[in-house]
Rosetta silent file (secondary structure, phi, psi, omega in degrees, C-alpha in Angstrom):
SEQUENCE: MRTRTAIAAALLLGTASTACASSGEPETIRVTVTQTVTATPSAEAAADASNGVLKMGAEKDVIDAESNLHATVQALEYQQPYKGPQPQPPEDFQGGDTWATAEVKVCNKKGDNLSVSQFPWSLAYKDGTSIEVTGSSGGDMPKPEYPMDKTLTPGRCARGLIAFPVPGGKRPERLVYEPEGGEPTEWAIPKA
SCORE:     score description
SCORE:     0.000 S_00000001
   1 L     0.000  -41.933  179.399   68.595  125.122   54.549 S_00000001
   2 H   -64.021  -28.844 -179.535   72.236  126.211   54.519 S_00000001
   3 H   -71.625  -44.011 -179.805   72.699  124.815   58.045 S_00000001
   4 H   -57.934  -40.697  179.544   71.361  121.364   56.994 S_00000001
   5 H   -65.148  -36.306 -178.133   73.717  121.399   53.980 S_00000001
   6 H   -72.962  -38.513 -179.586   76.730  122.316   56.226 S_00000001
   7 H   -64.714  -48.525 -177.344   75.857  119.552   58.791 S_00000001
   8 H   -60.497  -48.938  176.751   75.379  116.901   56.027 S_00000001
   9 H   -61.720  -34.691 -179.754   78.759  117.830   54.493 S_00000001
  10 H   -67.568  -43.279 -177.682   80.505  117.820   57.927 S_00000001
  11 H   -65.939  -36.374  172.565   79.038  114.412   58.559 S_00000001
  12 H   -66.529  -42.184  179.202   80.203  113.072   55.158 S_00000001
  13 H   -58.759  -47.243 -177.916   83.678  114.572   55.850 S_00000001
  14 H   -66.006  -38.871 -177.484   83.758  112.904   59.256 S_00000001
  15 H   -70.290  -39.706  179.453   82.792  109.507   57.723 S_00000001
  16 H   -64.265  -43.761 -179.393   85.389  109.796   55.049 S_00000001
  17 H   -72.292  -21.459  174.153   88.172  110.580   57.402 S_00000001
  18 H   -67.886  -48.269  178.260   87.158  107.851   59.759 S_00000001
  19 H   -61.350  -27.230 -178.900   87.540  105.330   56.900 S_00000001
  20 L   -98.237    3.995 -178.967   90.864  106.577   56.031 S_00000001
  21 L   -66.644  133.989 -173.193   92.327  106.546   59.584 S_00000001
  22 L   -95.410  -12.924 -178.751   95.511  104.504   59.773 S_00000001
  23 L   -88.584   -4.819  178.930   95.628  103.530   63.401 S_00000001
  24 L    84.642  -12.042  175.555   92.425  101.456   63.208 S_00000001
  25 L   -95.759  144.793 -176.546   90.727  103.581   65.857 S_00000001
  26 L   -77.279  139.786  177.500   88.096  105.889   64.620 S_00000001
  27 L   -75.393  149.208  169.307   89.013  109.694   64.698 S_00000001
  28 L  -101.579  125.051 -179.744   86.764  112.123   66.529 S_00000001
  29 L  -116.808  129.355  174.934   85.829  115.134   64.497 S_00000001
  30 L  -102.305  133.700  169.639   83.977  118.082   66.074 S_00000001
  31 L  -126.638  137.119 -179.520   82.017  120.377   63.917 S_00000001
  32 L  -118.562  121.789  177.337   80.658  123.612   65.019 S_00000001
  33 L  -111.399  126.027  177.636   78.096  125.365   62.799 S_00000001
  34 L  -118.005  139.318  178.230   77.239  129.038   63.412 S_00000001
  35 L  -127.128  130.067  176.948   74.540  130.869   61.499 S_00000001
  36 L  -101.959  121.535  174.413   74.431  134.695   61.578 S_00000001
  37 L  -114.815  138.921 -175.047   71.069  136.299   60.948 S_00000001
  38 L  -124.080  123.123  178.286   70.865  139.969   60.263 S_00000001
  39 L  -103.140  142.889  177.207   67.547  141.858   60.435 S_00000001
  40 L   -89.676  119.722  179.175   66.936  145.172   58.765 S_00000001
  41 L   -73.298  141.728  177.667   65.099  147.412   61.281 S_00000001
  42 L   -93.423 -177.107  179.922   61.943  149.200   59.927 S_00000001
  43 L   -62.294  -26.121 -177.459   60.907  152.739   60.994 S_00000001
  44 L   -99.253    0.707 -178.252   59.013  151.209   63.786 S_00000001
  45 L   -65.868   -9.566  178.100   61.733  148.820   64.964 S_00000001
  46 L   -80.032    3.792 -179.680   62.723  151.229   67.628 S_00000001
  47 E   -74.817  147.952  173.943   59.650  150.239   69.595 S_00000001
  48 L   -80.965  117.089 -176.148   59.889  148.525   72.974 S_00000001
  49 L   -62.833  -22.148 -178.316   58.263  145.197   72.262 S_00000001
  50 L   -69.016  -34.806 -173.710   56.993  144.929   75.709 S_00000001
  51 L  -135.066   -2.192  176.726   54.744  147.945   75.632 S_00000001
  52 L    82.530    2.978 -173.934   54.644  149.365   72.024 S_00000001
  53 L   -87.008  138.673 -171.760   56.223  152.630   73.061 S_00000001
  54 E   -91.343  154.590  169.644   58.646  153.943   70.437 S_00000001
  55 L   -74.102  153.110 -175.570   62.081  155.438   71.130 S_00000001
  56 L   -67.362  134.070 -168.113   62.524  159.046   70.765 S_00000001
  57 L    96.163  -12.240  177.403   63.343  159.733   67.110 S_00000001
  58 L   -70.322  139.831  176.575   61.451  156.791   65.616 S_00000001
  59 E   -98.262  144.139  178.570   59.189  157.447   62.784 S_00000001
  60 E  -124.650  136.778 -179.908   55.671  155.831   62.583 S_00000001
  61 E   -88.114  139.282  177.867   53.647  155.289   59.468 S_00000001
  62 E  -131.688  119.088 -175.065   50.019  156.237   59.737 S_00000001
  63 E  -122.390  123.939  177.721   47.777  154.809   56.970 S_00000001
  64 E  -122.654  101.093  179.436   44.063  155.515   56.711 S_00000001
  65 L   -66.411  -37.504 -175.692   42.687  153.808   53.528 S_00000001
  66 L   -61.239  -40.911 -175.447   39.179  155.159   54.111 S_00000001
  67 L   -90.563    4.010 -176.050   40.523  158.779   54.149 S_00000001
  68 L    49.487   58.169 -170.168   42.950  158.144   51.419 S_00000001
  69 E  -136.075  136.278  170.698   45.763  159.109   53.630 S_00000001
  70 E  -146.792  112.723 -176.360   49.364  157.968   54.217 S_00000001
  71 E  -132.089  172.298  175.018   51.472  160.005   56.496 S_00000001
  72 E  -127.461  147.768  173.939   54.468  159.648   58.924 S_00000001
  73 E  -127.694  133.404 -171.864   54.676  160.900   62.429 S_00000001
  74 E  -144.099  133.110  169.787   57.883  161.450   64.426 S_00000001
  75 E   -99.605  115.681 -173.339   58.964  162.691   67.870 S_00000001
  76 E   -94.898  -37.213 -175.128   62.481  163.995   67.501 S_00000001
  77 E  -164.278  148.404  171.588   63.444  165.500   70.951 S_00000001
  78 E  -123.577  124.270  172.802   62.184  166.409   74.469 S_00000001
  79 E  -118.383  129.412  171.000   63.634  169.185   76.538 S_00000001
  80 L  -140.515  119.315  -13.171   62.752  170.001   80.209 S_00000001
  81 L   -69.474  162.616  176.862   63.278  172.711   80.875 S_00000001
  82 L   -64.973  135.087 -172.799   63.452  174.290   77.417 S_00000001
  83 L   -91.407   -6.490  175.042   66.987  175.404   76.974 S_00000001
  84 L   -83.352 -166.082  174.390   66.292  178.287   74.569 S_00000001
  85 L   -49.463  126.985 -175.408   65.133  181.842   75.293 S_00000001
  86 L   -90.910  129.804  176.458   62.586  181.388   78.015 S_00000001
  87 L   -73.608  167.789  175.442   59.110  182.679   77.521 S_00000001
  88 L   -46.379  139.382  177.099   57.022  184.210   80.455 S_00000001
  89 L   -56.703  144.457 -179.856   56.605  181.448   83.057 S_00000001
  90 L   -56.415  154.916  175.362   53.310  179.455   82.679 S_00000001
  91 L   -76.467  154.218 -179.173   50.244  180.841   84.411 S_00000001
  92 H   -55.432  -37.498  177.691   48.868  179.042   87.498 S_00000001
  93 H   -65.358  -16.583  177.677   45.857  177.874   85.558 S_00000001
  94 H   -87.516   -4.462  171.564   47.999  176.092   83.098 S_00000001
  95 L    85.541   11.576 -179.134   49.329  173.690   85.600 S_00000001
  96 L  -142.190  174.052  179.977   53.038  173.935   85.481 S_00000001
  97 L  -124.119   -1.563  178.841   55.855  176.190   86.681 S_00000001
  98 E  -142.367  166.942  172.834   58.356  175.700   83.728 S_00000001
  99 E  -103.723  128.827  170.436   58.132  175.152   79.924 S_00000001
 100 E  -108.709  147.992  176.541   59.075  171.802   78.245 S_00000001
 101 E  -124.772  146.191  167.244   59.266  171.356   74.588 S_00000001
 102 E  -121.501  129.767  172.680   58.773  168.393   72.080 S_00000001
 103 E   -89.931  119.648  179.899   60.206  168.685   68.611 S_00000001
 104 E  -132.042  158.520 -176.622   57.883  166.842   66.353 S_00000001
 105 E  -139.543  136.835  179.534   57.438  166.206   62.611 S_00000001
 106 E  -136.792  132.009 -178.113   54.418  165.082   60.480 S_00000001
 107 E  -125.762  134.159 -179.835   54.663  164.439   56.775 S_00000001
 108 E   -92.579  105.165 -175.202   51.820  163.892   54.275 S_00000001
 109 E   -78.816  -47.600  176.046   53.365  161.178   52.048 S_00000001
 110 E  -165.475  162.526  179.395   50.487  160.747   49.584 S_00000001
 111 E   118.034 -144.450  174.164   46.758  160.903   49.326 S_00000001
 112 L   -82.233  175.802  177.025   44.440  163.748   50.308 S_00000001
 113 L   -67.296  152.528 -174.975   45.490  166.965   52.061 S_00000001
 114 E  -124.613  123.247  172.328   46.202  166.552   55.784 S_00000001
 115 E   -85.622  133.067 -176.371   45.414  169.113   58.496 S_00000001
 116 E  -128.803  151.742  172.652   47.889  169.310   61.307 S_00000001
 117 L  -160.251  179.535  178.428   48.023  171.085   64.656 S_00000001
 118 L   -83.029   -6.807 -175.709   49.532  170.846   68.198 S_00000001
 119 L   -69.263  -24.610  175.319   46.317  169.523   69.807 S_00000001
 120 L   -69.443  -14.224 -169.834   46.850  165.723   69.109 S_00000001
 121 E   -90.674  138.155  172.550   50.034  166.022   71.289 S_00000001
 122 E  -157.432  168.853  172.228   50.245  165.478   75.013 S_00000001
 123 E  -112.156  135.609 -175.645   52.515  164.292   77.692 S_00000001
 124 E  -116.640  134.070 -176.596   51.759  161.222   79.811 S_00000001
 125 L  -107.394  157.563 -179.435   53.118  160.614   83.316 S_00000001
 126 L   -53.081  -38.592 -173.035   53.730  157.297   85.244 S_00000001
 127 L   -83.360   10.529  174.567   51.005  158.129   87.769 S_00000001
 128 L    94.689   -7.161  176.480   48.392  158.313   84.927 S_00000001
 129 L   -79.264  155.827  177.393   48.212  162.192   84.718 S_00000001
 130 E  -135.293  157.217  172.271   48.605  163.972   81.366 S_00000001
 131 E  -122.708  126.654  174.964   49.424  167.508   80.190 S_00000001
 132 E   -92.905  166.563  171.921   47.792  168.891   77.143 S_00000001
 133 L   -66.053  155.626 -178.740   48.996  171.678   74.929 S_00000001
 134 L   -92.968  -18.174 -176.940   47.705  175.145   76.010 S_00000001
 135 L    91.774   -4.518  177.407   46.998  176.600   72.618 S_00000001
 136 L   -71.856  133.833  173.146   49.497  179.410   73.465 S_00000001
 137 L  -158.480  164.131  179.503   51.508  180.374   70.396 S_00000001
 138 L    83.960 -168.249  174.641   53.308  183.367   68.891 S_00000001
 139 L    61.286 -126.721  177.564   54.929  185.993   71.037 S_00000001
 140 L  -102.034   19.698  178.580   57.879  184.599   73.097 S_00000001
 141 L   -71.146  152.372 -175.731   56.924  180.991   72.897 S_00000001
 142 L   -51.374  136.774  178.761   59.798  178.634   71.817 S_00000001
 143 L  -116.423  153.234   -3.240   60.649  178.743   68.038 S_00000001
 144 L   -78.165  135.472 -173.232   60.249  177.356   65.544 S_00000001
 145 E   -80.520  138.253  173.622   56.745  176.624   66.601 S_00000001
 146 L   -81.007  135.270 -173.026   54.918  173.528   65.284 S_00000001
 147 L   -51.617  149.567 -179.244   51.745  174.933   63.554 S_00000001
 148 L   -89.591  -23.577  176.212   48.519  175.361   65.273 S_00000001
 149 L  -166.667  103.969 -172.558   46.477  174.789   62.097 S_00000001
 150 E  -143.741  144.379  176.159   48.083  173.999   58.759 S_00000001
 151 E  -102.046  122.703  175.178   47.131  172.040   55.673 S_00000001
 152 E  -104.118  128.349  174.961   49.796  169.779   54.227 S_00000001
 153 L   -82.662  159.215 -179.594   49.458  168.763   50.641 S_00000001
 154 L   -53.303  136.327 -179.154   51.059  165.340   49.603 S_00000001
 155 L    89.990    0.355  176.789   54.823  165.499   49.784 S_00000001
 156 L  -107.824  154.372 -179.611   54.887  168.243   52.371 S_00000001
 157 E  -123.523  159.755  169.696   55.945  168.211   56.000 S_00000001
 158 E  -132.635  137.093 -172.805   55.455  170.294   59.210 S_00000001
 159 E  -144.986  148.137  176.824   58.095  170.277   61.905 S_00000001
 160 E   165.459 -173.136 -174.900   58.590  172.491   65.041 S_00000001
 161 E  -102.827  141.851  171.815   58.409  172.748   68.745 S_00000001
 162 E  -109.601  127.087  176.085   55.305  172.218   70.997 S_00000001
 163 E   -96.496  135.175 -177.760   55.561  173.882   74.407 S_00000001
 164 E  -118.468  133.344  164.538   54.036  172.191   77.471 S_00000001
 165 E   -82.235  108.172 -173.872   53.624  173.889   80.954 S_00000001
 166 E  -123.995  157.990  178.035   54.990  171.258   83.163 S_00000001
 167 L   -68.523  131.780 -175.429   55.917  170.903   86.893 S_00000001
 168 L   -63.277  -34.105 -179.050   59.748  171.317   87.055 S_00000001
 169 L   -87.025    7.425 -177.507   60.154  168.482   89.597 S_00000001
 170 L  -129.970  136.130 -177.461   58.214  165.892   87.718 S_00000001
 171 L  -119.714  136.302 -179.042   59.186  164.377   84.377 S_00000001
 172 L   -72.110  162.126  178.969   56.752  162.717   81.958 S_00000001
 173 L  -101.154  -26.036 -175.349   57.281  159.208   80.792 S_00000001
 174 E  -141.531  152.847  161.933   55.785  159.395   77.246 S_00000001
 175 E  -105.701  125.024 -176.855   54.971  161.818   74.477 S_00000001
 176 E  -110.850  138.566  169.027   51.627  160.864   72.921 S_00000001
 177 E  -119.218  121.979 -173.731   50.227  161.623   69.587 S_00000001
 178 L  -141.391   89.368 -179.110   46.520  160.853   69.229 S_00000001
 179 L   -71.770  158.672  179.138   44.641  162.490   66.265 S_00000001
 180 L   -54.058  124.906  177.123   40.910  162.698   66.605 S_00000001
 181 L    80.726   -3.991 -173.308   39.412  159.228   65.791 S_00000001
 182 L  -110.454  172.816  175.987   42.897  157.653   65.528 S_00000001
 183 L   -76.014  146.463  174.328   45.005  155.279   67.404 S_00000001
 184 L   -76.646  147.737  171.744   47.612  156.759   69.908 S_00000001
 185 E  -124.262  137.153 -175.352   51.266  156.559   69.162 S_00000001
 186 E  -126.982  149.074  174.487   53.751  157.039   72.092 S_00000001
 187 E  -125.737  129.374  171.460   57.421  157.763   72.384 S_00000001
 188 E   -64.746  132.531  177.482   59.397  157.150   75.507 S_00000001
 189 L   -85.010  126.175  178.712   60.876  160.332   77.031 S_00000001
 190 L   -69.808  156.030 -177.923   64.454  159.686   78.050 S_00000001
 191 L   -75.445  150.177 -174.198   65.367  160.171   81.717 S_00000001
 192 L   -64.186    0.000    0.000   66.998  163.405   82.552 S_00000001
């Protein structure tokens, strides 16, 4: 609407100055109209529009009206290899030769209690393979650990590290959160 008003005003000004020209020849007036639009990003604005994968650090709203649940889920950081004190190397059956960690956070905003654990989280690779959590916790695993089984009342959050046994020479493409019966949410893992 403001653009139309500005153009109409410029045309009126151009007509008035042409009528007042003293040389008898019409004056040429050039009018340039620029409009600036600013958008406020939402929590999910960090998503890559081409594939729906969020940028590391982005927060996602999870709303389940049937279960009376409103939560947020966030992937904060990925480290490969984990840079803190090293736990014992992964066992052969775990499928990796080094530990990587994802720092994640889930908050119960309102509604019923929410149970959280490491099991909805996994790593996805470009070739279609994935790595699930091992269920290993305690001992020398990276701290602070994300809980294995914890109930969050409304207004409470859980935050911590999830350790994945990964092949050192291969980097995952995405961190995936897929609760049972829910839609997956993915975050892009930055290149090393």
